mmCIF file of C-alpha atoms in Angstrom:
data_model
loop_
_atom_site.group_PDB
_atom_site.id
_atom_site.type_symbol
_atom_site.label_atom_id
_atom_site.label_comp_id
_atom_site.label_asym_id
_atom_site.label_seq_id
_atom_site.Cartn_x
_atom_site.Cartn_y
_atom_site.Cartn_z
ATOM 1 C CA UNK A 1350 -4.182 27.199 -79.449
ATOM 2 C CA UNK A 1351 -4.457 27.998 -83.141
ATOM 3 C CA UNK A 1352 -7.059 30.202 -84.788
ATOM 4 C CA UNK A 1353 -8.511 29.412 -88.196
ATOM 5 C CA UNK A 1354 -10.638 31.634 -90.420
ATOM 6 C CA UNK A 1355 -13.303 29.833 -92.460
ATOM 7 C CA UNK A 1356 -14.641 31.711 -95.458
ATOM 8 C CA UNK A 1357 -18.320 30.786 -95.593
ATOM 9 C CA UNK A 1358 -20.726 29.994 -92.790
ATOM 10 C CA UNK A 1359 -22.995 27.331 -94.271
ATOM 11 C CA UNK A 1360 -23.428 23.760 -93.092
ATOM 12 C CA UNK A 1361 -19.881 22.787 -94.091
ATOM 13 C CA UNK A 1362 -18.472 25.612 -91.982
ATOM 14 C CA UNK A 1363 -20.813 24.574 -89.160
ATOM 15 C CA UNK A 1364 -19.520 20.996 -89.119
ATOM 16 C CA UNK A 1365 -15.913 22.078 -89.650
ATOM 17 C CA UNK A 1366 -16.122 24.390 -86.647
ATOM 18 C CA UNK A 1367 -17.632 21.596 -84.552
ATOM 19 C CA UNK A 1368 -14.702 19.337 -85.471
ATOM 20 C CA UNK A 1369 -12.245 22.120 -84.615
ATOM 21 C CA UNK A 1370 -13.413 22.152 -81.002
ATOM 22 C CA UNK A 1371 -11.986 18.671 -80.475
ATOM 23 C CA UNK A 1372 -8.557 19.900 -81.558
ATOM 24 C CA UNK A 1373 -8.753 23.100 -79.471
ATOM 25 C CA UNK A 1374 -8.784 25.249 -82.595
ATOM 26 C CA UNK A 1375 -10.471 28.620 -82.285
ATOM 27 C CA UNK A 1376 -12.725 29.381 -85.264
ATOM 28 C CA UNK A 1377 -13.668 32.642 -86.940
ATOM 29 C CA UNK A 1378 -16.320 32.465 -89.655
ATOM 30 C CA UNK A 1379 -16.778 35.146 -92.293
ATOM 31 C CA UNK A 1380 -20.273 35.123 -93.744
ATOM 32 C CA UNK A 1381 -22.707 37.905 -94.669
ATOM 33 C CA UNK A 1382 -25.790 36.208 -93.207
ATOM 34 C CA UNK A 1383 -26.935 36.845 -89.644
ATOM 35 C CA UNK A 1384 -27.471 33.554 -87.778
ATOM 36 C CA UNK A 1385 -25.726 31.581 -90.532
ATOM 37 C CA UNK A 1386 -25.431 27.849 -89.719
ATOM 38 C CA UNK A 1387 -21.774 28.091 -88.643
ATOM 39 C CA UNK A 1388 -22.471 30.936 -86.208
ATOM 40 C CA UNK A 1389 -23.768 28.358 -83.724
ATOM 41 C CA UNK A 1390 -20.497 26.387 -83.607
ATOM 42 C CA UNK A 1391 -17.814 28.979 -84.353
ATOM 43 C CA UNK A 1392 -16.351 31.099 -81.590
ATOM 44 C CA UNK A 1393 -16.630 34.274 -83.667
ATOM 45 C CA UNK A 1394 -18.904 35.187 -86.562
ATOM 46 C CA UNK A 1395 -17.886 38.223 -88.591
ATOM 47 C CA UNK A 1396 -20.590 39.495 -90.900
ATOM 48 C CA UNK A 1397 -19.027 40.168 -94.277
ATOM 49 C CA UNK A 1398 -18.897 38.788 -97.793
ATOM 50 C CA UNK A 1399 -16.327 36.057 -98.390
ATOM 51 C CA UNK A 1400 -15.840 37.360 -101.937
ATOM 52 C CA UNK A 1401 -15.063 40.888 -100.674
ATOM 53 C CA UNK A 1402 -11.337 41.698 -100.694
ATOM 54 C CA UNK A 1403 -11.336 44.052 -97.718
ATOM 55 C CA UNK A 1404 -13.581 41.834 -95.587
ATOM 56 C CA UNK A 1405 -11.380 38.770 -96.116
ATOM 57 C CA UNK A 1406 -8.086 40.583 -95.480
ATOM 58 C CA UNK A 1407 -9.483 42.230 -92.356
ATOM 59 C CA UNK A 1408 -10.924 39.018 -90.911
ATOM 60 C CA UNK A 1409 -7.676 37.123 -91.523
ATOM 61 C CA UNK A 1410 -5.702 39.428 -89.235
ATOM 62 C CA UNK A 1411 -6.815 37.465 -86.169
ATOM 63 C CA UNK A 1412 -6.046 33.996 -87.598
ATOM 64 C CA UNK A 1413 -2.947 31.978 -88.391
ATOM 65 C CA UNK A 1414 -4.760 29.709 -90.861
ATOM 66 C CA UNK A 1415 -7.373 30.399 -93.524
ATOM 67 C CA UNK A 1416 -9.581 27.902 -95.340
ATOM 68 C CA UNK A 1417 -12.874 27.819 -97.232
ATOM 69 C CA UNK A 1418 -16.155 25.961 -97.213
ATOM 70 C CA UNK A 1419 -17.111 27.318 -100.652
ATOM 71 C CA UNK A 1420 -15.030 28.016 -103.753
ATOM 72 C CA UNK A 1421 -16.538 31.379 -104.662
ATOM 73 C CA UNK A 1422 -14.268 33.559 -102.541
ATOM 74 C CA UNK A 1423 -11.899 36.437 -103.238
ATOM 75 C CA UNK A 1424 -8.684 34.821 -104.448
ATOM 76 C CA UNK A 1425 -7.000 38.229 -104.655
ATOM 77 C CA UNK A 1426 -7.585 38.597 -100.941
ATOM 78 C CA UNK A 1427 -6.194 35.124 -100.274
ATOM 79 C CA UNK A 1428 -3.028 36.000 -102.193
ATOM 80 C CA UNK A 1429 -2.570 39.059 -99.998
ATOM 81 C CA UNK A 1430 -3.278 37.046 -96.840
ATOM 82 C CA UNK A 1431 -0.668 34.454 -97.873
ATOM 83 C CA UNK A 1432 1.815 37.246 -98.613
ATOM 84 C CA UNK A 1433 1.336 38.385 -95.030
ATOM 85 C CA UNK A 1434 2.455 35.004 -93.767
ATOM 86 C CA UNK A 1435 -0.828 33.224 -93.121
ATOM 87 C CA UNK A 1436 -1.265 29.584 -94.116
ATOM 88 C CA UNK A 1437 -3.983 29.457 -96.798
ATOM 89 C CA UNK A 1438 -5.485 26.054 -97.705
ATOM 90 C CA UNK A 1439 -6.454 25.595 -100.484
ATOM 91 C CA UNK A 1440 -4.157 28.092 -102.159
ATOM 92 C CA UNK A 1441 -5.550 30.951 -104.229
ATOM 93 C CA UNK A 1442 -4.123 29.394 -107.395
ATOM 94 C CA UNK A 1443 -6.011 26.163 -106.764
ATOM 95 C CA UNK A 1444 -9.271 28.012 -106.178
ATOM 96 C CA UNK A 1445 -8.815 30.065 -109.346
ATOM 97 C CA UNK A 1446 -8.439 26.896 -111.369
ATOM 98 C CA UNK A 1447 -11.503 25.310 -109.768
ATOM 99 C CA UNK A 1448 -13.633 28.456 -110.040
ATOM 100 C CA UNK A 1449 -13.347 28.268 -113.840
ATOM 101 C CA UNK A 1450 -14.651 24.892 -115.000
ATOM 102 C CA UNK A 1451 -12.810 25.241 -118.308
ATOM 103 C CA UNK A 1452 -9.491 25.890 -116.550
ATOM 104 C CA UNK A 1453 -10.154 22.895 -114.305
ATOM 105 C CA UNK A 1454 -10.792 20.662 -117.327
ATOM 106 C CA UNK A 1455 -7.677 21.932 -119.090
ATOM 107 C CA UNK A 1456 -5.513 21.387 -116.005
ATOM 108 C CA UNK A 1457 -6.640 17.787 -115.644
ATOM 109 C CA UNK A 1458 -6.398 17.066 -119.362
ATOM 110 C CA UNK A 1459 -2.842 18.393 -119.571
ATOM 111 C CA UNK A 1460 -1.887 16.072 -116.681
ATOM 112 C CA UNK A 1461 -3.393 13.057 -118.439
ATOM 113 C CA UNK A 1462 -6.243 12.646 -115.938
ATOM 114 C CA UNK A 1463 -9.200 11.019 -117.740
ATOM 115 C CA UNK A 1464 -12.377 13.052 -118.195
ATOM 116 C CA UNK A 1465 -15.161 13.600 -120.720
ATOM 117 C CA UNK A 1466 -14.308 15.123 -124.077
ATOM 118 C CA UNK A 1467 -14.785 18.901 -123.828
ATOM 119 C CA UNK A 1468 -14.459 22.163 -125.726
ATOM 120 C CA UNK A 1469 -14.869 25.846 -124.878
ATOM 121 C CA UNK A 1470 -17.953 27.604 -126.219
ATOM 122 C CA UNK A 1471 -16.874 30.864 -127.745
ATOM 123 C CA UNK A 1472 -18.776 33.202 -130.022
ATOM 124 C CA UNK A 1473 -19.781 36.817 -130.408
ATOM 125 C CA UNK A 1474 -23.471 35.940 -130.398
ATOM 126 C CA UNK A 1475 -25.676 33.329 -128.695
ATOM 127 C CA UNK A 1476 -26.396 31.897 -132.132
ATOM 128 C CA UNK A 1477 -22.684 31.394 -132.813
ATOM 129 C CA UNK A 1478 -22.260 29.688 -129.454
ATOM 130 C CA UNK A 1479 -25.196 27.377 -130.179
ATOM 131 C CA UNK A 1480 -23.732 26.513 -133.570
ATOM 132 C CA UNK A 1481 -20.415 25.608 -131.910
ATOM 133 C CA UNK A 1482 -22.297 23.305 -129.567
ATOM 134 C CA UNK A 1483 -24.078 21.620 -132.458
ATOM 135 C CA UNK A 1484 -20.750 20.993 -134.181
ATOM 136 C CA UNK A 1485 -19.514 19.290 -130.993
ATOM 137 C CA UNK A 1486 -22.303 16.722 -131.223
ATOM 138 C CA UNK A 1487 -25.548 16.007 -129.421
ATOM 139 C CA UNK A 1488 -26.510 15.127 -126.784
ATOM 140 C CA UNK A 1489 -24.034 17.169 -124.812
ATOM 141 C CA UNK A 1490 -23.693 18.890 -121.440
ATOM 142 C CA UNK A 1491 -23.370 22.655 -121.211
ATOM 143 C CA UNK A 1492 -21.641 24.049 -118.119
ATOM 144 C CA UNK A 1493 -21.243 27.672 -117.163
ATOM 145 C CA UNK A 1494 -17.580 28.343 -116.535
ATOM 146 C CA UNK A 1495 -18.233 30.327 -113.373
ATOM 147 C CA UNK A 1496 -20.668 30.281 -110.464
ATOM 148 C CA UNK A 1497 -22.402 26.911 -110.790
ATOM 149 C CA UNK A 1498 -23.301 25.243 -107.495
ATOM 150 C CA UNK A 1499 -25.620 22.478 -106.282
ATOM 151 C CA UNK A 1500 -26.883 21.570 -109.736
ATOM 152 C CA UNK A 1501 -27.127 25.124 -111.025
ATOM 153 C CA UNK A 1502 -25.165 26.155 -114.086
ATOM 154 C CA UNK A 1503 -25.392 22.721 -115.761
ATOM 155 C CA UNK A 1504 -27.803 21.703 -118.515
ATOM 156 C CA UNK A 1505 -28.146 18.728 -120.843
ATOM 157 C CA UNK A 1506 -28.584 19.748 -124.486
ATOM 158 C CA UNK A 1507 -30.294 16.959 -126.409
ATOM 159 C CA UNK A 1508 -31.290 18.827 -129.544
ATOM 160 C CA UNK A 1509 -30.241 22.112 -131.069
ATOM 161 C CA UNK A 1510 -32.034 22.789 -134.304
ATOM 162 C CA UNK A 1511 -31.368 25.695 -136.608
ATOM 163 C CA UNK A 1512 -31.786 28.964 -134.717
ATOM 164 C CA UNK A 1513 -32.097 27.232 -131.330
ATOM 165 C CA UNK A 1514 -30.199 28.753 -128.404
ATOM 166 C CA UNK A 1515 -28.501 26.944 -125.565
ATOM 167 C CA UNK A 1516 -30.347 26.750 -122.230
ATOM 168 C CA UNK A 1517 -27.644 28.614 -120.276
ATOM 169 C CA UNK A 1518 -26.392 32.125 -121.012
ATOM 170 C CA UNK A 1519 -22.821 33.091 -120.260
ATOM 171 C CA UNK A 1520 -19.270 31.866 -120.900
ATOM 172 C CA UNK A 1521 -19.518 28.093 -121.071
ATOM 173 C CA UNK A 1522 -17.903 24.858 -122.052
ATOM 174 C CA UNK A 1523 -19.475 21.827 -123.651
ATOM 175 C CA UNK A 1524 -18.811 18.222 -122.647
ATOM 176 C CA UNK A 1525 -19.773 14.915 -124.103
ATOM 177 C CA UNK A 1526 -22.853 13.328 -122.595
ATOM 178 C CA UNK A 1527 -21.462 10.272 -120.805
ATOM 179 C CA UNK A 1528 -23.473 7.062 -120.441
ATOM 180 C CA UNK A 1529 -23.118 6.710 -116.679
ATOM 181 C CA UNK A 1530 -23.213 3.402 -114.834
ATOM 182 C CA UNK A 1531 -22.357 4.955 -111.445
ATOM 183 C CA UNK A 1532 -21.398 8.312 -109.922
ATOM 184 C CA UNK A 1533 -18.700 8.206 -107.274
ATOM 185 C CA UNK A 1534 -16.932 10.460 -104.847
ATOM 186 C CA UNK A 1535 -13.418 9.849 -103.570
ATOM 187 C CA UNK A 1536 -12.096 12.030 -100.749
ATOM 188 C CA UNK A 1537 -8.373 12.772 -100.982
ATOM 189 C CA UNK A 1538 -6.522 14.633 -98.226
ATOM 190 C CA UNK A 1539 -3.068 16.152 -98.838
ATOM 191 C CA UNK A 1540 -1.002 17.955 -96.249
ATOM 192 C CA UNK A 1541 1.567 20.664 -97.031
ATOM 193 C CA UNK A 1542 4.231 18.164 -95.919
ATOM 194 C CA UNK A 1543 3.153 15.833 -98.745
ATOM 195 C CA UNK A 1544 1.247 13.200 -96.769
ATOM 196 C CA UNK A 1545 -1.752 11.770 -98.654
ATOM 197 C CA UNK A 1546 -4.788 9.903 -97.323
ATOM 198 C CA UNK A 1547 -7.455 8.476 -99.638
ATOM 199 C CA UNK A 1548 -10.909 7.303 -98.557
ATOM 200 C CA UNK A 1549 -12.579 4.388 -100.347
ATOM 201 C CA UNK A 1550 -15.062 5.348 -103.078
ATOM 202 C CA UNK A 1551 -18.571 6.370 -102.078
ATOM 203 C CA UNK A 1552 -21.459 5.930 -104.484
ATOM 204 C CA UNK A 1553 -23.741 8.901 -105.083
ATOM 205 C CA UNK A 1554 -27.373 8.661 -106.103
ATOM 206 C CA UNK A 1555 -28.649 11.879 -107.651
ATOM 207 C CA UNK A 1556 -32.032 13.543 -107.481
ATOM 208 C CA UNK A 1557 -33.010 13.804 -111.178
ATOM 209 C CA UNK A 1558 -35.199 16.865 -110.629
ATOM 210 C CA UNK A 1559 -32.985 18.903 -108.300
ATOM 211 C CA UNK A 1560 -29.719 17.671 -109.887
ATOM 212 C CA UNK A 1561 -28.055 17.289 -106.502
ATOM 213 C CA UNK A 1562 -27.048 14.368 -104.296
ATOM 214 C CA UNK A 1563 -29.982 12.476 -102.799
ATOM 215 C CA UNK A 1564 -28.085 9.571 -101.166
ATOM 216 C CA UNK A 1565 -24.501 8.455 -100.594
ATOM 217 C CA UNK A 1566 -23.693 4.783 -100.060
ATOM 218 C CA UNK A 1567 -20.743 2.851 -98.719
ATOM 219 C CA UNK A 1568 -19.556 0.462 -99.959
ATOM 220 C CA UNK A 1569 -19.979 1.444 -103.589
ATOM 221 C CA UNK A 1570 -21.175 -1.213 -106.012
ATOM 222 C CA UNK A 1571 -17.746 -1.650 -107.604
ATOM 223 C CA UNK A 1572 -15.378 -4.471 -108.308
ATOM 224 C CA UNK A 1573 -12.069 -4.317 -106.417
ATOM 225 C CA UNK A 1574 -10.317 -3.367 -109.660
ATOM 226 C CA UNK A 1575 -12.757 -0.517 -110.372
ATOM 227 C CA UNK A 1576 -12.465 0.731 -106.793
ATOM 228 C CA UNK A 1577 -8.680 0.782 -107.056
ATOM 229 C CA UNK A 1578 -8.863 2.631 -110.371
ATOM 230 C CA UNK A 1579 -11.256 5.230 -108.942
ATOM 231 C CA UNK A 1580 -8.891 5.882 -106.042
ATOM 232 C CA UNK A 1581 -5.916 6.137 -108.413
ATOM 233 C CA UNK A 1582 -7.650 8.598 -110.727
ATOM 234 C CA UNK A 1583 -8.869 10.720 -107.809
ATOM 235 C CA UNK A 1584 -5.406 10.967 -106.299
ATOM 236 C CA UNK A 1585 -3.920 11.862 -109.699
ATOM 237 C CA UNK A 1586 -6.525 14.601 -110.138
ATOM 238 C CA UNK A 1587 -5.760 16.215 -106.780
ATOM 239 C CA UNK A 1588 -2.028 16.031 -107.401
ATOM 240 C CA UNK A 1589 -2.475 17.583 -110.858
ATOM 241 C CA UNK A 1590 -4.401 20.427 -109.269
ATOM 242 C CA UNK A 1591 -1.718 20.827 -106.614
ATOM 243 C CA UNK A 1592 -4.367 21.045 -103.912
ATOM 244 C CA UNK A 1593 -3.853 20.556 -100.201
ATOM 245 C CA UNK A 1594 -6.525 20.021 -97.597
ATOM 246 C CA UNK A 1595 -9.499 17.703 -98.052
ATOM 247 C CA UNK A 1596 -10.640 17.362 -101.664
ATOM 248 C CA UNK A 1597 -13.735 15.628 -103.008
ATOM 249 C CA UNK A 1598 -13.261 14.212 -106.496
ATOM 250 C CA UNK A 1599 -16.534 13.465 -108.270
ATOM 251 C CA UNK A 1600 -16.180 10.628 -110.770
ATOM 252 C CA UNK A 1601 -18.229 8.939 -113.471
ATOM 253 C CA UNK A 1602 -17.993 5.219 -114.132
ATOM 254 C CA UNK A 1603 -19.181 4.780 -117.700
ATOM 255 C CA UNK A 1604 -21.158 1.820 -118.960
ATOM 256 C CA UNK A 1605 -17.992 0.824 -120.793
ATOM 257 C CA UNK A 1606 -16.139 0.686 -117.464
ATOM 258 C CA UNK A 1607 -14.042 3.847 -117.783
ATOM 259 C CA UNK A 1608 -13.439 6.068 -114.751
ATOM 260 C CA UNK A 1609 -13.675 9.787 -115.608
ATOM 261 C CA UNK A 1610 -13.324 12.878 -113.429
ATOM 262 C CA UNK A 1611 -16.410 15.065 -113.341
ATOM 263 C CA UNK A 1612 -15.357 17.851 -110.965
ATOM 264 C CA UNK A 1613 -13.170 18.549 -107.941
ATOM 265 C CA UNK A 1614 -14.271 20.382 -104.805
ATOM 266 C CA UNK A 1615 -11.171 21.501 -102.817
ATOM 267 C CA UNK A 1616 -12.980 21.358 -99.468
ATOM 268 C CA UNK A 1617 -15.235 19.048 -97.440
ATOM 269 C CA UNK A 1618 -18.202 17.903 -99.497
ATOM 270 C CA UNK A 1619 -21.782 16.723 -99.206
ATOM 271 C CA UNK A 1620 -20.719 13.235 -100.286
ATOM 272 C CA UNK A 1621 -18.409 12.907 -97.286
ATOM 273 C CA UNK A 1622 -20.927 13.537 -94.501
ATOM 274 C CA UNK A 1623 -21.279 9.847 -93.721
ATOM 275 C CA UNK A 1624 -17.647 9.827 -92.547
ATOM 276 C CA UNK A 1625 -18.766 11.578 -89.339
ATOM 277 C CA UNK A 1626 -20.196 8.315 -88.035
ATOM 278 C CA UNK A 1627 -18.791 5.701 -90.404
ATOM 279 C CA UNK A 1628 -15.063 6.478 -90.790
ATOM 280 C CA UNK A 1629 -12.092 6.394 -88.455
ATOM 281 C CA UNK A 1630 -11.499 10.092 -89.227
ATOM 282 C CA UNK A 1631 -14.327 12.262 -90.463
ATOM 283 C CA UNK A 1632 -13.778 14.570 -93.421
ATOM 284 C CA UNK A 1633 -13.954 17.772 -91.354
ATOM 285 C CA UNK A 1634 -11.283 16.754 -88.861
ATOM 286 C CA UNK A 1635 -9.203 15.409 -91.745
ATOM 287 C CA UNK A 1636 -9.411 18.751 -93.515
ATOM 288 C CA UNK A 1637 -8.323 20.594 -90.374
ATOM 289 C CA UNK A 1638 -5.422 18.190 -89.880
ATOM 290 C CA UNK A 1639 -4.266 18.913 -93.437
ATOM 291 C CA UNK A 1640 -4.698 22.684 -93.068
ATOM 292 C CA UNK A 1641 -2.585 22.710 -89.893
ATOM 293 C CA UNK A 1642 -0.090 20.206 -91.382
ATOM 294 C CA UNK A 1643 -0.813 17.674 -88.638
ATOM 295 C CA UNK A 1644 -0.534 13.908 -89.237
ATOM 296 C CA UNK A 1645 -3.504 12.762 -91.311
ATOM 297 C CA UNK A 1646 -5.995 10.366 -89.760
ATOM 298 C CA UNK A 1647 -7.007 6.884 -90.845
ATOM 299 C CA UNK A 1648 -9.537 6.541 -93.657
ATOM 300 C CA UNK A 1649 -10.852 3.072 -92.814
ATOM 301 C CA UNK A 1650 -14.629 2.722 -92.764
ATOM 302 C CA UNK A 1651 -16.271 1.132 -89.732
ATOM 303 C CA UNK A 1652 -18.987 -0.586 -91.751
ATOM 304 C CA UNK A 1653 -21.807 -0.079 -94.237
ATOM 305 C CA UNK A 1654 -23.455 3.342 -94.183
ATOM 306 C CA UNK A 1655 -26.002 5.411 -96.080
ATOM 307 C CA UNK A 1656 -26.428 9.194 -95.998
ATOM 308 C CA UNK A 1657 -29.638 10.915 -97.110
ATOM 309 C CA UNK A 1658 -29.992 14.657 -97.666
ATOM 310 C CA UNK A 1659 -32.953 16.431 -96.095
ATOM 311 C CA UNK A 1660 -34.114 18.965 -98.672
ATOM 312 C CA UNK A 1661 -36.549 21.805 -98.122
ATOM 313 C CA UNK A 1662 -40.139 21.619 -99.350
ATOM 314 C CA UNK A 1663 -43.213 23.815 -99.299
ATOM 315 C CA UNK A 1664 -43.260 27.607 -99.479
ATOM 316 C CA UNK A 1665 -40.244 29.704 -98.570
ATOM 317 C CA UNK A 1666 -40.429 30.886 -94.994
ATOM 318 C CA UNK A 1667 -39.256 30.291 -91.411
ATOM 319 C CA UNK A 1668 -38.034 26.709 -91.020
ATOM 320 C CA UNK A 1669 -40.030 24.016 -89.296
ATOM 321 C CA UNK A 1670 -39.163 20.310 -89.035
ATOM 322 C CA UNK A 1671 -41.623 17.468 -88.789
ATOM 323 C CA UNK A 1672 -40.786 13.887 -87.794
ATOM 324 C CA UNK A 1673 -37.633 14.541 -85.768
ATOM 325 C CA UNK A 1674 -38.739 12.342 -82.846
ATOM 326 C CA UNK A 1675 -39.638 9.489 -85.203
ATOM 327 C CA UNK A 1676 -36.234 9.598 -86.894
ATOM 328 C CA UNK A 1677 -34.319 9.703 -83.618
ATOM 329 C CA UNK A 1678 -36.184 6.577 -82.484
ATOM 330 C CA UNK A 1679 -34.637 4.502 -85.308
ATOM 331 C CA UNK A 1680 -31.598 2.496 -84.185
ATOM 332 C CA UNK A 1681 -28.362 3.328 -85.953
ATOM 333 C CA UNK A 1682 -29.709 6.637 -87.294
ATOM 334 C CA UNK A 1683 -27.831 9.917 -86.805
ATOM 335 C CA UNK A 1684 -29.579 13.211 -87.546
ATOM 336 C CA UNK A 1685 -27.849 16.470 -88.456
ATOM 337 C CA UNK A 1686 -29.948 19.636 -88.810
ATOM 338 C CA UNK A 1687 -28.155 22.669 -90.198
ATOM 339 C CA UNK A 1688 -29.866 25.477 -88.311
ATOM 340 C CA UNK A 1689 -30.958 27.345 -91.432
ATOM 341 C CA UNK A 1690 -33.612 29.779 -90.251
ATOM 342 C CA UNK A 1691 -35.341 30.028 -93.610
ATOM 343 C CA UNK A 1692 -36.424 27.074 -95.689
ATOM 344 C CA UNK A 1693 -37.093 27.021 -99.409
ATOM 345 C CA UNK A 1694 -37.763 24.218 -101.883
ATOM 346 C CA UNK A 1695 -34.579 22.402 -102.929
ATOM 347 C CA UNK A 1696 -32.392 23.867 -100.182
ATOM 348 C CA UNK A 1697 -30.242 21.453 -98.163
ATOM 349 C CA UNK A 1698 -31.603 21.665 -94.621
ATOM 350 C CA UNK A 1699 -29.896 18.680 -93.008
ATOM 351 C CA UNK A 1700 -28.870 15.092 -93.502
ATOM 352 C CA UNK A 1701 -29.183 11.744 -91.791
ATOM 353 C CA UNK A 1702 -26.777 8.834 -91.735
ATOM 354 C CA UNK A 1703 -27.673 5.224 -91.017
ATOM 355 C CA UNK A 1704 -25.031 2.676 -89.952
ATOM 356 C CA UNK A 1705 -26.345 -0.894 -89.769
ATOM 357 C CA UNK A 1706 -24.727 -4.301 -90.218
ATOM 358 C CA UNK A 1707 -25.384 -4.506 -93.977
ATOM 359 C CA UNK A 1708 -25.758 -1.987 -96.772
ATOM 360 C CA UNK A 1709 -29.192 -3.373 -97.609
ATOM 361 C CA UNK A 1710 -30.393 -2.806 -94.050
ATOM 362 C CA UNK A 1711 -28.807 0.638 -93.929
ATOM 363 C CA UNK A 1712 -30.604 1.592 -97.138
ATOM 364 C CA UNK A 1713 -33.935 0.328 -95.838
ATOM 365 C CA UNK A 1714 -33.716 2.275 -92.588
ATOM 366 C CA UNK A 1715 -32.426 5.394 -94.365
ATOM 367 C CA UNK A 1716 -35.393 5.324 -96.741
ATOM 368 C CA UNK A 1717 -37.761 4.920 -93.788
ATOM 369 C CA UNK A 1718 -36.124 7.792 -91.919
ATOM 370 C CA UNK A 1719 -36.148 10.064 -94.959
ATOM 371 C CA UNK A 1720 -39.862 9.395 -95.427
ATOM 372 C CA UNK A 1721 -40.563 10.381 -91.820
ATOM 373 C CA UNK A 1722 -38.811 13.748 -91.688
ATOM 374 C CA UNK A 1723 -39.776 16.915 -93.512
ATOM 375 C CA UNK A 1724 -38.232 20.394 -93.584
ATOM 376 C CA UNK A 1725 -40.620 23.056 -94.803
ATOM 377 C CA UNK A 1726 -41.140 26.777 -94.720
ATOM 378 C CA UNK A 1727 -44.022 28.373 -92.906
ATOM 379 C CA UNK A 1728 -45.994 31.224 -94.433
#
């Protein structure tokens, strides 16, 4: 049996550890939170910060393989762990590029991977930074270079009059505001041996208020040519990054028909949850196969599917769910609750996937199920 250390104990670590059981992989999770979601499925939960050098190096002593469920980890620690002979996927160099959104953009641009026009925002004062943004052209998108996650650290700048400051403070880059016809995700798995497996494009529908994924649909509303182009661009992006493991490439399809890379997540991703029920190999098992350099699994989809996120509402407090029985009574509906003990507005608390004979029917049932279930905090 192999032992793998997962840095981060959220819902991605929870589902990754569950998939590991089927391959007889022992799992250690490093996360600072008591009763983190992954603690229920991992064999061992070590309480410690995944961005703490000493905690990561210490936890890795008991594992042969190390991976992540979140990008914001100590890359210095991962370099030391790799130096000690552990297999680290994704590599520290890949994570360092992804952690800095400007470095990620520059890496892809230098490789000829299409993306929005961009520029760094540099200046000694906020006013100078705002002036640089105005010279780039409005509307535009400001992104913090570091730390953004689940819609945070991104802001649309539509006007910037004289003396106006940008909405986000900190080292940033500016990107052109793209007229989007569709937002896609393509999952690309690469093993250390060089094997590549690409899933068909999934279409993401975003929550305009929370700025995170509300629904994921398969098949995406694309022509065969556009689908092929999305897969080609996604694979090129992952190869430019030099990433191994499972990677989620977020893409824009513009109203002019261009396919542009938005961002890359070098790990399992919210957009890939529907693969648990709807694909020959789910994204979590696929990631583990790539980490251990095992043969990659098939990426064929079994049929139409829709995933809906279950997002927290109400006051922050101990978690309670309403409507679970009603959702479980719907044919073709699969419910995943993440075991987060505290709920707050906008927090991902679970998801549901519906697999029916047509996409239209899957969407209808998913909407009905999402309307029935609520995650809220109790005062």
